[in-house]
Amino acid sequence: MSYQVIARKWRPQNFDQLMGQNHISQTLSNALKNDRLPHALLFTGPRGTGKTSSARILAKSLRCENAIAFTPCGVCASCQDIASGRATDVIEIDGASNNGVDAIRELREGVAFMPSSGKYKVYIIDEVHMLSTSAFNALLKTLEEPPAHVIFILATTEVHKIPQTILSRCQRFDFRRISTRIIADFMAKICREEKITADDEALWVIARQGDGSMRDALSLLDQVITFANSSLNKSNVVEILGLTDRSLLMGALKALVERDREGSLQVIQKLAQAGYEPSLFATDLLESIRNALLIKLSPVDQPDIIDLPDSEIQFLRTLGKGSSEEELHLLFDMALKGAADIPKSSEPRIVLEMALLRMAAAPRLVDLRKLFSGHATPTGSTELKPQVQASAASPMAAPAPQKKSQETKPPAERWFDFVQVVRQSEALLAAKIENLLYIGEQQSDNKKTILLAVPAKMAFLKEQILDAGTRKKLQSMIDTFFGSGYAFDVKSEDKTASASETTVSAQKLGQAIEKQKEDDLTKQVADHPMVKSATSVFKGSFKIKNP
């Protein structure tokens, strides 16, 4: 008898044996028990996840004479014929090779005939997305209203290529990628039954290469068993499949996280000796950094967050404790840049080596708050202690400046504030008086006179200010702002021989006030404990920049 490969020998024969698709098997089992099975089903999902196997199991469940609760016996003639693909009432059609309208016409003619035995005739159309447009159109009517004895099962890996008119006539079942842990456990069971000695790590390596496909993983297992001709271990699996040694990969990741340059050089030497594919190693390194970050962020009581062996999860969790999230993000970005450069280079091995050295030499990222508070030390420097500790209650709170009332302000500042108030309602008048020179206030009896002077180069303003209408409006505003008992007098600059040192225009005064505010703010920031710590740590100075 010819040899039967493991993938065919261990093909599931009932829904209980279907691996990693509990949502599919449970739904179909309930549909059979409750007599709610649709006449057209669409199985879609990645390759090797059990679509065709599920179609055959469903056909057995419908046609098995000895089925108990729709669980096929697997030993009757009907079950044997379906398993071997020779059942006359279970017609399997390859959509890739029978994609023309003529094949669908033959199907439509055969649908009308009753099954030779049993209650149902089952049509399984594999790779249905390969049918031509004409073939799909020919199938529409039959698919929507088939005879009561016909069940259609369509299977595809590319559901997006199927017309919506077909999709709307089927009940869709989405098959998922099978987890690496389930595949590894199933292969361990097969090895025990087949009397083959296999390490758990070796099976995990094979399962990971299956990429969610049970069939692909079992095919690789068959290949490795033939190569090893004895017990399976991690080393011979890596050798036959041409993969990256996980221990070397974990060693490289550890050296990069710890910024161990000597360790990185040893990894580079081992990579050159082993002759690993640079792009494959870079891809595996990216995945390992991603796994380390996810494990670091996940709670300890969620072991299934990453589909990895327990030993590797524990290693990555321990490694993640010595690094921050930002550091892992930095390493990932650098590794991603290196992985993108490798295919473009004529010397991919050199690009990989330089990327690893660059990552090993990357500076460690330190939280500034910890650095300023003296709990962290930047890489490559001695222990730096800030001179002043930040306030624990409010580390960034600066003392709020106290506002002066109008009564306590100097007269010149009050005049500047008055000009700003005028600007809000009389912009033209404010533009005139802001150029007047403020001399001061003169006390006379119970009345104060605000002395103003017109600059020589703007002599025309005097006549405009002393205009009856303008003078009245300005006096009214002065009474409102300063209160009653104030007047103003406007003279020419050349007649103010006794001008005091406070003589300045509102415009110049505003600039001086703004400058004083900037100086006060600079002093407040400079006196802040956090800023003092920063300048002490970085041995520098700071400058406030206007937006």
Coordinates of C-alpha atoms in Angstrom, one line a residue:
M1 CA 0.0 0.0 0.0
S2 CA 1.3 3.5 -0.9
Y3 CA 2.4 5.8 1.9
Q4 CA -0.3 8.3 3.1
V5 CA 0.9 11.6 4.2
I6 CA 0.2 12.8 7.7
A7 CA -2.1 15.6 6.6
R8 CA -4.4 13.1 4.9
K9 CA -4.1 10.4 7.5
W10 CA -5.0 12.7 10.3
R11 CA -7.7 14.6 8.5
P12 CA -10.7 15.3 10.9
Q13 CA -13.6 12.9 10.4
N14 CA -16.2 14.6 12.6
F15 CA -16.8 18.1 14.1
D16 CA -15.2 17.1 17.4
Q17 CA -11.9 16.5 15.6
L18 CA -12.0 19.9 13.8
M19 CA -9.2 22.0 15.3
G20 CA -9.4 25.7 16.1
Q21 CA -12.9 26.3 14.5
N22 CA -15.2 25.8 17.4
H23 CA -17.5 28.6 16.2
I24 CA -18.0 26.7 12.9
S25 CA -18.5 23.2 14.3
Q26 CA -20.9 24.5 17.0
T27 CA -23.0 26.4 14.5
L28 CA -23.3 23.5 12.0
S29 CA -24.0 21.0 14.8
N30 CA -26.9 23.1 16.1
A31 CA -28.2 23.7 12.6
L32 CA -28.4 19.9 12.0
K33 CA -30.0 19.2 15.4
N34 CA -32.6 22.0 15.0
D35 CA -33.3 21.2 11.3
R36 CA -32.1 24.7 10.3
L37 CA -29.4 23.8 7.8
P38 CA -29.4 26.3 4.9
H39 CA -29.5 25.0 1.3
A40 CA -26.3 26.9 0.4
L41 CA -23.3 27.5 2.6
L42 CA -20.1 29.4 1.8
F43 CA -16.9 28.4 3.7
T44 CA -14.2 31.0 3.4
G45 CA -10.8 31.5 5.1
P46 CA -7.1 31.0 4.8
R47 CA -5.7 27.8 3.3
G48 CA -5.4 24.7 5.4
T49 CA -7.9 25.7 8.1
G50 CA -10.5 23.0 7.5
K51 CA -12.9 24.3 4.8
T52 CA -13.0 21.2 2.6
S53 CA -12.8 18.9 5.6
S54 CA -15.8 20.6 7.2
A55 CA -17.7 20.2 3.9
R56 CA -17.0 16.5 3.9
I57 CA -17.9 16.1 7.6
L58 CA -21.2 17.9 6.9
A59 CA -21.9 15.6 4.0
K60 CA -21.2 12.6 6.2
S61 CA -23.5 14.0 8.9
L62 CA -26.4 14.3 6.4
R63 CA -25.9 10.9 4.8
C64 CA -24.6 8.5 7.4
E65 CA -27.1 5.8 8.2
N66 CA -25.6 5.1 11.7
A67 CA -25.2 8.7 12.8
I68 CA -26.0 9.5 16.4
A69 CA -27.0 13.1 16.9
F70 CA -25.7 13.8 13.4
T71 CA -22.2 12.5 14.4
P72 CA -21.1 10.2 11.5
C73 CA -19.9 6.7 12.4
G74 CA -17.0 6.9 9.9
V75 CA -17.2 3.1 9.2
C76 CA -20.3 2.7 7.0
A77 CA -20.1 2.5 3.3
S78 CA -21.4 6.1 2.9
C79 CA -18.8 7.6 5.2
Q80 CA -16.0 5.6 3.6
D81 CA -17.0 6.7 0.1
I82 CA -17.2 10.4 1.1
A83 CA -13.8 10.2 2.9
S84 CA -12.2 8.7 -0.2
G85 CA -13.9 11.0 -2.6
R86 CA -15.8 8.4 -4.6
A87 CA -19.3 8.9 -3.3
T88 CA -21.8 9.3 -6.2
D89 CA -24.2 11.6 -4.2
V90 CA -21.5 13.8 -2.9
I91 CA -20.1 15.6 -5.9
E92 CA -16.8 17.5 -5.4
I93 CA -16.1 20.0 -8.2
D94 CA -12.8 21.9 -8.6
G95 CA -13.8 25.4 -9.5
A96 CA -10.3 26.1 -10.9
S97 CA -10.5 23.4 -13.6
N98 CA -14.2 23.4 -14.1
N99 CA -14.8 27.2 -14.3
G100 CA -16.7 27.4 -17.5
V101 CA -20.5 27.7 -18.1
D102 CA -20.6 24.2 -19.6
A103 CA -19.6 22.6 -16.3
I104 CA -22.3 24.6 -14.4
R105 CA -24.9 23.5 -17.0
E106 CA -24.0 19.8 -16.3
L107 CA -24.4 20.6 -12.6
R108 CA -27.9 22.1 -13.2
E109 CA -28.9 19.0 -15.1
G110 CA -27.7 16.7 -12.4
V111 CA -29.4 18.6 -9.6
A112 CA -32.8 17.5 -10.8
F113 CA -32.1 13.8 -10.2
M114 CA -32.8 12.3 -6.7
P115 CA -29.9 10.8 -4.8
S116 CA -29.2 7.1 -5.4
S117 CA -29.3 6.5 -1.7
G118 CA -30.0 8.6 1.4
K119 CA -32.0 11.8 1.7
Y120 CA -29.5 14.4 0.4
K121 CA -27.3 15.0 -2.6
V122 CA -24.4 17.3 -1.7
Y123 CA -22.4 19.5 -4.1
I124 CA -19.0 20.7 -2.9
I125 CA -17.5 23.4 -5.2
D126 CA -13.9 24.1 -4.1
E127 CA -12.1 27.3 -5.1
V128 CA -15.4 28.7 -6.2
H129 CA -14.0 32.2 -6.8
M130 CA -12.3 30.8 -10.0
L131 CA -15.6 30.4 -11.8
S132 CA -16.1 32.7 -14.7
T133 CA -18.8 35.4 -14.8
S134 CA -20.9 33.3 -17.1
A135 CA -20.6 30.3 -14.8
F136 CA -21.7 32.4 -11.8
N137 CA -24.7 33.7 -13.7
A138 CA -25.7 30.2 -14.8
L139 CA -25.5 29.1 -11.1
L140 CA -27.6 31.9 -9.7
K141 CA -31.1 30.5 -10.1
T142 CA -30.2 27.0 -9.1
L143 CA -28.3 28.2 -6.0
E144 CA -31.2 30.4 -4.9
E145 CA -34.0 27.8 -5.3
P146 CA -32.5 24.3 -5.5
P147 CA -34.5 21.1 -5.0
A148 CA -35.2 20.1 -1.5
H149 CA -32.7 17.1 -1.7
V150 CA -29.7 19.3 -2.7
I151 CA -27.2 21.1 -0.5
F152 CA -24.6 23.4 -1.9
I153 CA -21.3 23.9 -0.1
L154 CA -19.0 26.5 -1.7
A155 CA -15.4 26.9 -0.5
T156 CA -12.9 29.7 -1.3
T157 CA -9.8 31.4 0.0
E158 CA -10.6 34.7 -1.8
V159 CA -14.2 35.6 -0.9
H160 CA -13.8 39.2 -2.3
K161 CA -13.7 37.7 -5.8
I162 CA -17.2 36.2 -5.5
P163 CA -20.1 38.3 -6.9
Q164 CA -22.5 39.8 -4.4
T165 CA -25.3 38.1 -6.2
I166 CA -23.8 34.7 -5.1
L167 CA -22.9 35.9 -1.6
S168 CA -26.4 37.0 -0.9
R169 CA -27.7 33.5 -1.7
C170 CA -25.4 31.7 0.8
Q171 CA -24.9 31.5 4.5
R172 CA -21.3 32.5 5.1
F173 CA -18.9 30.8 7.6
D174 CA -15.5 32.4 8.1
F175 CA -12.7 30.0 9.1
R176 CA -9.9 31.6 11.2
R177 CA -6.2 31.0 11.3
I178 CA -5.4 28.2 13.8
S179 CA -3.3 29.3 16.7
T180 CA 0.3 28.1 16.9
R181 CA -0.3 26.5 20.3
I182 CA -3.2 24.4 19.0
I183 CA -1.1 23.2 16.0
A184 CA 1.9 22.4 18.2
D185 CA -0.3 20.4 20.6
F186 CA -2.0 18.5 17.8
M187 CA 1.4 17.6 16.3
A188 CA 2.6 16.4 19.7
K189 CA -0.4 14.1 19.8
I190 CA 0.4 12.8 16.3
C191 CA 4.1 12.2 17.2
R192 CA 3.0 10.1 20.3
E193 CA 0.6 8.0 18.1
E194 CA 3.2 7.6 15.4
K195 CA 5.9 6.6 18.0
I196 CA 8.1 9.6 17.0
T197 CA 10.2 11.4 19.6
A198 CA 9.9 15.1 19.2
D199 CA 10.9 18.1 21.4
D200 CA 8.3 20.7 22.2
E201 CA 10.5 23.5 20.9
A202 CA 11.0 21.6 17.6
L203 CA 7.2 21.3 17.2
W204 CA 6.7 25.0 18.0
V205 CA 9.2 25.9 15.3
I206 CA 7.2 23.8 12.8
A207 CA 3.9 25.1 14.0
R208 CA 5.1 28.7 13.7
Q209 CA 6.1 28.1 10.1
G210 CA 2.6 26.8 9.4
D211 CA 1.3 30.4 9.8
G212 CA -2.1 29.4 11.0
S213 CA -2.5 26.5 8.5
M214 CA -2.8 23.0 9.9
R215 CA -2.2 21.4 6.5
D216 CA 1.0 23.4 5.9
A217 CA 2.3 22.6 9.4
L218 CA 1.6 18.8 9.0
S219 CA 3.3 18.8 5.6
L220 CA 6.4 20.4 7.2
L221 CA 6.2 17.8 10.0
D222 CA 6.2 15.1 7.4
Q223 CA 9.2 16.6 5.7
V224 CA 11.2 17.0 8.9
I225 CA 10.4 13.5 10.0
T226 CA 11.8 12.1 6.8
F227 CA 14.9 14.3 7.1
A228 CA 15.7 13.5 10.7
N229 CA 15.0 9.8 10.4
S230 CA 15.0 9.7 14.2
S231 CA 14.0 12.0 17.0
L232 CA 13.0 15.6 16.2
N233 CA 14.9 18.4 17.9
K234 CA 15.2 22.1 17.5
S235 CA 18.5 22.1 15.7
N236 CA 17.6 19.6 12.9
V237 CA 14.2 21.4 12.4
V238 CA 15.9 24.7 12.0
E239 CA 18.5 23.2 9.6
I240 CA 16.0 21.4 7.3
L241 CA 13.7 24.4 7.1
G242 CA 16.4 27.0 6.8
L243 CA 15.1 29.1 9.7
T244 CA 16.6 31.4 12.2
D245 CA 17.7 29.8 15.4
R246 CA 15.4 31.2 18.1
S247 CA 18.1 31.1 20.7
L248 CA 20.3 33.3 18.5
L249 CA 17.3 35.6 17.9
M250 CA 16.6 35.9 21.6
G251 CA 20.3 36.6 22.3
A252 CA 20.3 39.3 19.7
L253 CA 17.2 40.9 21.2
K254 CA 18.7 40.7 24.7
A255 CA 22.0 42.4 23.5
L256 CA 20.0 45.2 21.8
V257 CA 17.8 45.9 24.8
E258 CA 20.7 46.0 27.2
R259 CA 22.9 48.0 24.7
D260 CA 25.5 45.3 24.9
R261 CA 27.8 46.1 22.0
E262 CA 30.1 43.1 22.6
G263 CA 27.1 40.8 22.6
S264 CA 25.9 42.3 19.4
L265 CA 29.2 41.7 17.8
Q266 CA 29.0 38.0 18.8
V267 CA 25.5 37.8 17.2
I268 CA 26.9 39.3 14.0
Q269 CA 29.7 36.7 14.0
K270 CA 27.2 33.8 14.5
L271 CA 25.0 35.2 11.8
A272 CA 27.9 35.2 9.3
Q273 CA 29.0 31.7 10.3
A274 CA 25.5 30.2 10.1
G275 CA 24.7 32.0 6.8
Y276 CA 21.1 33.1 7.8
E277 CA 19.1 35.0 5.3
P278 CA 19.4 38.7 6.4
S279 CA 15.8 39.7 5.4
L280 CA 14.4 36.7 7.3
F281 CA 16.4 37.5 10.4
A282 CA 15.3 41.1 10.3
T283 CA 11.7 40.1 9.9
D284 CA 12.0 37.7 12.9
L285 CA 13.7 40.4 14.9
L286 CA 10.8 42.9 14.2
E287 CA 8.3 40.3 15.3
S288 CA 10.3 39.6 18.5
I289 CA 10.5 43.3 19.5
R290 CA 6.7 43.5 18.8
N291 CA 6.1 40.4 21.0
A292 CA 8.3 41.9 23.8
L293 CA 6.3 45.1 23.8
L294 CA 2.9 43.3 23.8
I295 CA 4.0 41.0 26.7
K296 CA 5.3 44.0 28.6
L297 CA 2.0 45.8 28.3
S298 CA -0.2 42.8 29.0
P299 CA -1.2 41.6 32.5
V300 CA 0.5 38.6 33.9
D301 CA -2.8 36.8 34.1
Q302 CA -3.3 36.9 30.4
P303 CA -0.8 34.2 29.1
D304 CA -2.5 33.9 25.7
I305 CA -1.9 37.5 24.6
I306 CA 1.0 36.2 22.4
D307 CA 1.0 32.8 20.6
L308 CA 4.4 31.7 21.9
P309 CA 5.8 28.9 24.1
D310 CA 5.7 29.6 27.9
S311 CA 9.5 29.7 28.2
E312 CA 9.8 32.3 25.5
I313 CA 7.0 34.4 27.0
Q314 CA 8.7 34.3 30.4
F315 CA 12.0 35.3 28.7
L316 CA 10.4 38.3 26.9
R317 CA 8.6 39.4 30.1
T318 CA 11.8 39.4 32.1
L319 CA 13.6 41.2 29.3
G320 CA 10.8 43.8 29.1
K321 CA 11.2 44.7 32.8
G322 CA 14.6 46.2 32.1
S323 CA 13.4 48.5 29.4
S324 CA 10.7 51.1 28.8
E325 CA 7.9 51.2 26.2
E326 CA 9.7 54.1 24.5
E327 CA 12.9 52.1 24.2
L328 CA 11.1 49.2 22.6
H329 CA 9.4 51.6 20.2
L330 CA 12.8 53.1 19.3
L331 CA 14.3 49.6 18.6
F332 CA 11.3 48.6 16.5
D333 CA 11.6 51.8 14.4
M334 CA 15.3 51.2 13.9
A335 CA 14.8 47.6 13.0
L336 CA 12.0 48.5 10.6
K337 CA 14.3 51.0 8.9
G338 CA 17.0 48.3 8.6
A339 CA 14.5 45.7 7.3
A340 CA 13.4 48.1 4.6
D341 CA 16.9 48.9 3.5
I342 CA 18.0 45.2 3.2
P343 CA 16.1 44.4 0.0
K344 CA 17.4 47.5 -1.7
S345 CA 21.1 46.8 -1.1
S346 CA 23.5 44.6 -3.1
E347 CA 25.1 43.6 0.2
P348 CA 22.1 42.8 2.5
R349 CA 24.3 41.1 5.2
I350 CA 26.4 44.3 5.7
V351 CA 23.2 46.4 6.0
L352 CA 21.9 44.0 8.7
E353 CA 25.1 44.1 10.6
M354 CA 25.2 47.9 10.5
A355 CA 21.6 48.1 11.6
L356 CA 22.3 45.8 14.6
L357 CA 25.4 47.9 15.6
R358 CA 23.4 51.1 15.3
M359 CA 20.6 49.7 17.5
A360 CA 23.2 48.5 20.1
A361 CA 24.7 52.0 20.2
A362 CA 21.4 53.9 20.5
P363 CA 21.1 56.1 23.6
R364 CA 18.9 54.9 26.4
L365 CA 15.7 56.9 26.8
V366 CA 15.1 58.2 30.3
D367 CA 11.9 59.9 31.7
L368 CA 12.7 63.6 32.2
R369 CA 10.8 63.7 35.5
K370 CA 12.8 60.9 36.9
L371 CA 16.0 62.5 35.5
F372 CA 15.3 65.8 37.1
S373 CA 14.3 64.3 40.4
G374 CA 17.6 62.4 40.6
H375 CA 16.1 58.9 40.2
A376 CA 17.6 58.2 36.7
T377 CA 20.9 58.6 35.0
P378 CA 21.3 59.1 31.2
T379 CA 23.4 56.6 29.4
G380 CA 27.1 57.5 29.0
S381 CA 27.2 60.0 31.8
T382 CA 28.2 60.0 35.4
E383 CA 25.6 60.3 38.2
L384 CA 24.1 63.8 37.9
K385 CA 22.2 65.2 40.8
P386 CA 20.0 68.3 40.3
Q387 CA 20.8 71.2 42.6
V388 CA 17.1 71.8 43.6
Q389 CA 14.4 69.2 44.0
A390 CA 11.1 69.8 42.3
S391 CA 8.0 70.3 44.3
A392 CA 6.2 67.0 44.8
A393 CA 2.8 68.5 45.1
S394 CA 2.9 70.6 41.9
P395 CA 6.2 70.0 39.9
M396 CA 5.4 72.5 37.1
A397 CA 3.4 75.1 39.0
A398 CA 5.0 78.6 38.8
P399 CA 4.1 81.4 41.2
A400 CA 1.3 83.4 39.8
P401 CA 2.0 87.1 39.3
Q402 CA 0.0 89.4 41.5
K403 CA -2.2 92.0 39.6
K404 CA -1.9 95.6 40.6
S405 CA -5.0 97.8 41.0
Q406 CA -5.3 101.0 39.1
E407 CA -4.8 103.0 42.4
T408 CA -1.4 101.4 43.1
K409 CA 0.0 101.6 39.6
P410 CA 2.4 104.4 38.7
P411 CA 0.7 107.2 36.8
A412 CA 2.6 106.4 33.5
E413 CA 1.2 102.8 33.6
R414 CA -2.3 104.1 34.3
W415 CA -2.0 106.3 31.2
F416 CA -0.9 103.3 29.1
D417 CA -3.9 101.3 30.4
F418 CA -6.2 104.3 29.5
V419 CA -4.9 104.3 25.9
Q420 CA -5.6 100.5 25.6
V421 CA -9.2 101.1 26.9
V422 CA -9.7 103.9 24.3
R423 CA -8.4 101.6 21.6
Q424 CA -11.3 99.1 22.2
S425 CA -14.0 101.7 21.2
E426 CA -12.1 104.5 19.4
A427 CA -9.2 103.0 17.5
L428 CA -8.5 106.2 15.5
L429 CA -8.4 108.4 18.6
A430 CA -6.1 105.8 20.4
A431 CA -3.7 105.9 17.4
K432 CA -3.4 109.6 17.9
I433 CA -2.9 109.8 21.7
E434 CA -0.5 106.9 21.9
N435 CA 2.0 109.0 20.1
L436 CA 1.7 111.9 22.6
L437 CA 4.5 112.2 25.1
Y438 CA 3.3 111.6 28.7
I439 CA 5.0 114.1 31.0
G440 CA 3.2 113.5 34.2
E441 CA 0.4 114.8 36.4
Q442 CA 0.2 118.4 37.9
Q443 CA -1.8 119.0 41.1
S444 CA -3.7 122.3 41.3
D445 CA -6.1 122.8 44.2
N446 CA -8.5 119.8 44.0
K447 CA -7.8 119.1 40.4
K448 CA -5.2 117.0 38.6
T449 CA -4.1 117.8 35.1
I450 CA -2.5 115.2 32.9
L451 CA 0.3 116.9 31.0
L452 CA 0.8 115.7 27.4
A453 CA 3.2 116.9 24.7
V454 CA 3.1 116.6 20.9
P455 CA 6.4 115.4 19.4
A456 CA 7.9 118.1 17.1
K457 CA 7.7 115.8 14.0
M458 CA 4.0 115.2 14.7
A459 CA 2.9 118.8 15.3
F460 CA -0.3 118.3 13.3
L461 CA -1.7 116.1 16.1
K462 CA -2.1 119.1 18.5
E463 CA -4.7 120.8 16.4
Q464 CA -6.6 117.5 15.9
I465 CA -6.5 116.7 19.7
L466 CA -7.6 120.2 20.7
D467 CA -10.5 120.2 18.3
A468 CA -13.7 120.9 20.3
G469 CA -15.4 117.5 19.4
T470 CA -12.3 115.4 20.0
R471 CA -11.4 117.3 23.2
K472 CA -14.9 116.7 24.6
K473 CA -14.8 113.0 23.7
L474 CA -11.4 112.6 25.2
Q475 CA -12.4 114.4 28.4
S476 CA -15.4 112.2 28.7
M477 CA -13.3 109.1 28.5
I478 CA -10.8 110.4 31.0
D479 CA -13.6 111.1 33.5
T480 CA -14.9 107.5 33.0
F481 CA -11.4 105.9 33.5
F482 CA -9.7 108.2 36.0
G483 CA -12.7 109.5 37.8
S484 CA -13.9 113.1 38.3
G485 CA -11.3 115.9 39.0
Y486 CA -9.0 115.1 36.1
A487 CA -8.2 117.3 33.1
F488 CA -5.6 117.2 30.4
D489 CA -3.4 119.7 28.7
V490 CA -1.6 119.3 25.3
K491 CA 1.5 121.4 24.5
S492 CA 4.2 121.3 21.9
E493 CA 7.4 119.5 22.7
D494 CA 9.6 122.5 22.3
K495 CA 7.6 124.4 25.0
T496 CA 8.2 121.6 27.6
A497 CA 11.5 122.7 28.9
S498 CA 10.8 121.3 32.3
A499 CA 9.9 117.8 31.1
S500 CA 10.7 115.1 33.6
E501 CA 12.5 111.9 33.1
T502 CA 9.2 110.1 32.8
T503 CA 8.5 111.8 29.5
V504 CA 7.5 108.9 27.2
S505 CA 4.8 108.1 24.7
A506 CA 2.2 105.4 25.4
Q507 CA 3.6 103.4 22.5
K508 CA 7.1 103.4 24.0
L509 CA 5.7 102.8 27.5
G510 CA 3.9 99.7 26.2
Q511 CA 7.1 98.3 24.8
A512 CA 8.8 98.9 28.1
I513 CA 5.9 97.2 30.0
E514 CA 6.1 94.2 27.7
K515 CA 9.8 94.0 28.1
Q516 CA 9.4 94.1 31.9
K517 CA 6.8 91.3 31.7
E518 CA 9.2 89.2 29.7
D519 CA 12.0 89.8 32.2
D520 CA 9.7 88.9 35.1
L521 CA 8.6 85.7 33.3
T522 CA 12.2 84.8 32.5
K523 CA 13.1 85.2 36.1
Q524 CA 10.2 83.2 37.3
V525 CA 11.0 80.3 35.0
A526 CA 14.7 80.5 35.8
D527 CA 13.9 80.3 39.5
H528 CA 11.7 77.2 39.0
P529 CA 13.1 74.0 40.6
M530 CA 12.5 71.9 37.5
V531 CA 14.3 74.4 35.2
K532 CA 17.2 74.6 37.6
S533 CA 17.4 70.8 37.6
A534 CA 17.4 70.7 33.8
T535 CA 20.1 73.3 33.4
S536 CA 22.2 71.5 36.0
V537 CA 21.8 68.1 34.3
F538 CA 22.3 69.3 30.8
K539 CA 24.9 71.9 31.7
G540 CA 23.3 74.6 29.6
S541 CA 21.0 77.5 29.6
F542 CA 17.5 78.3 28.4
K543 CA 15.7 81.0 26.4
I544 CA 12.0 81.8 26.2
K545 CA 10.9 82.1 22.6
N546 CA 7.9 84.1 21.6
P547 CA 5.4 82.2 19.5

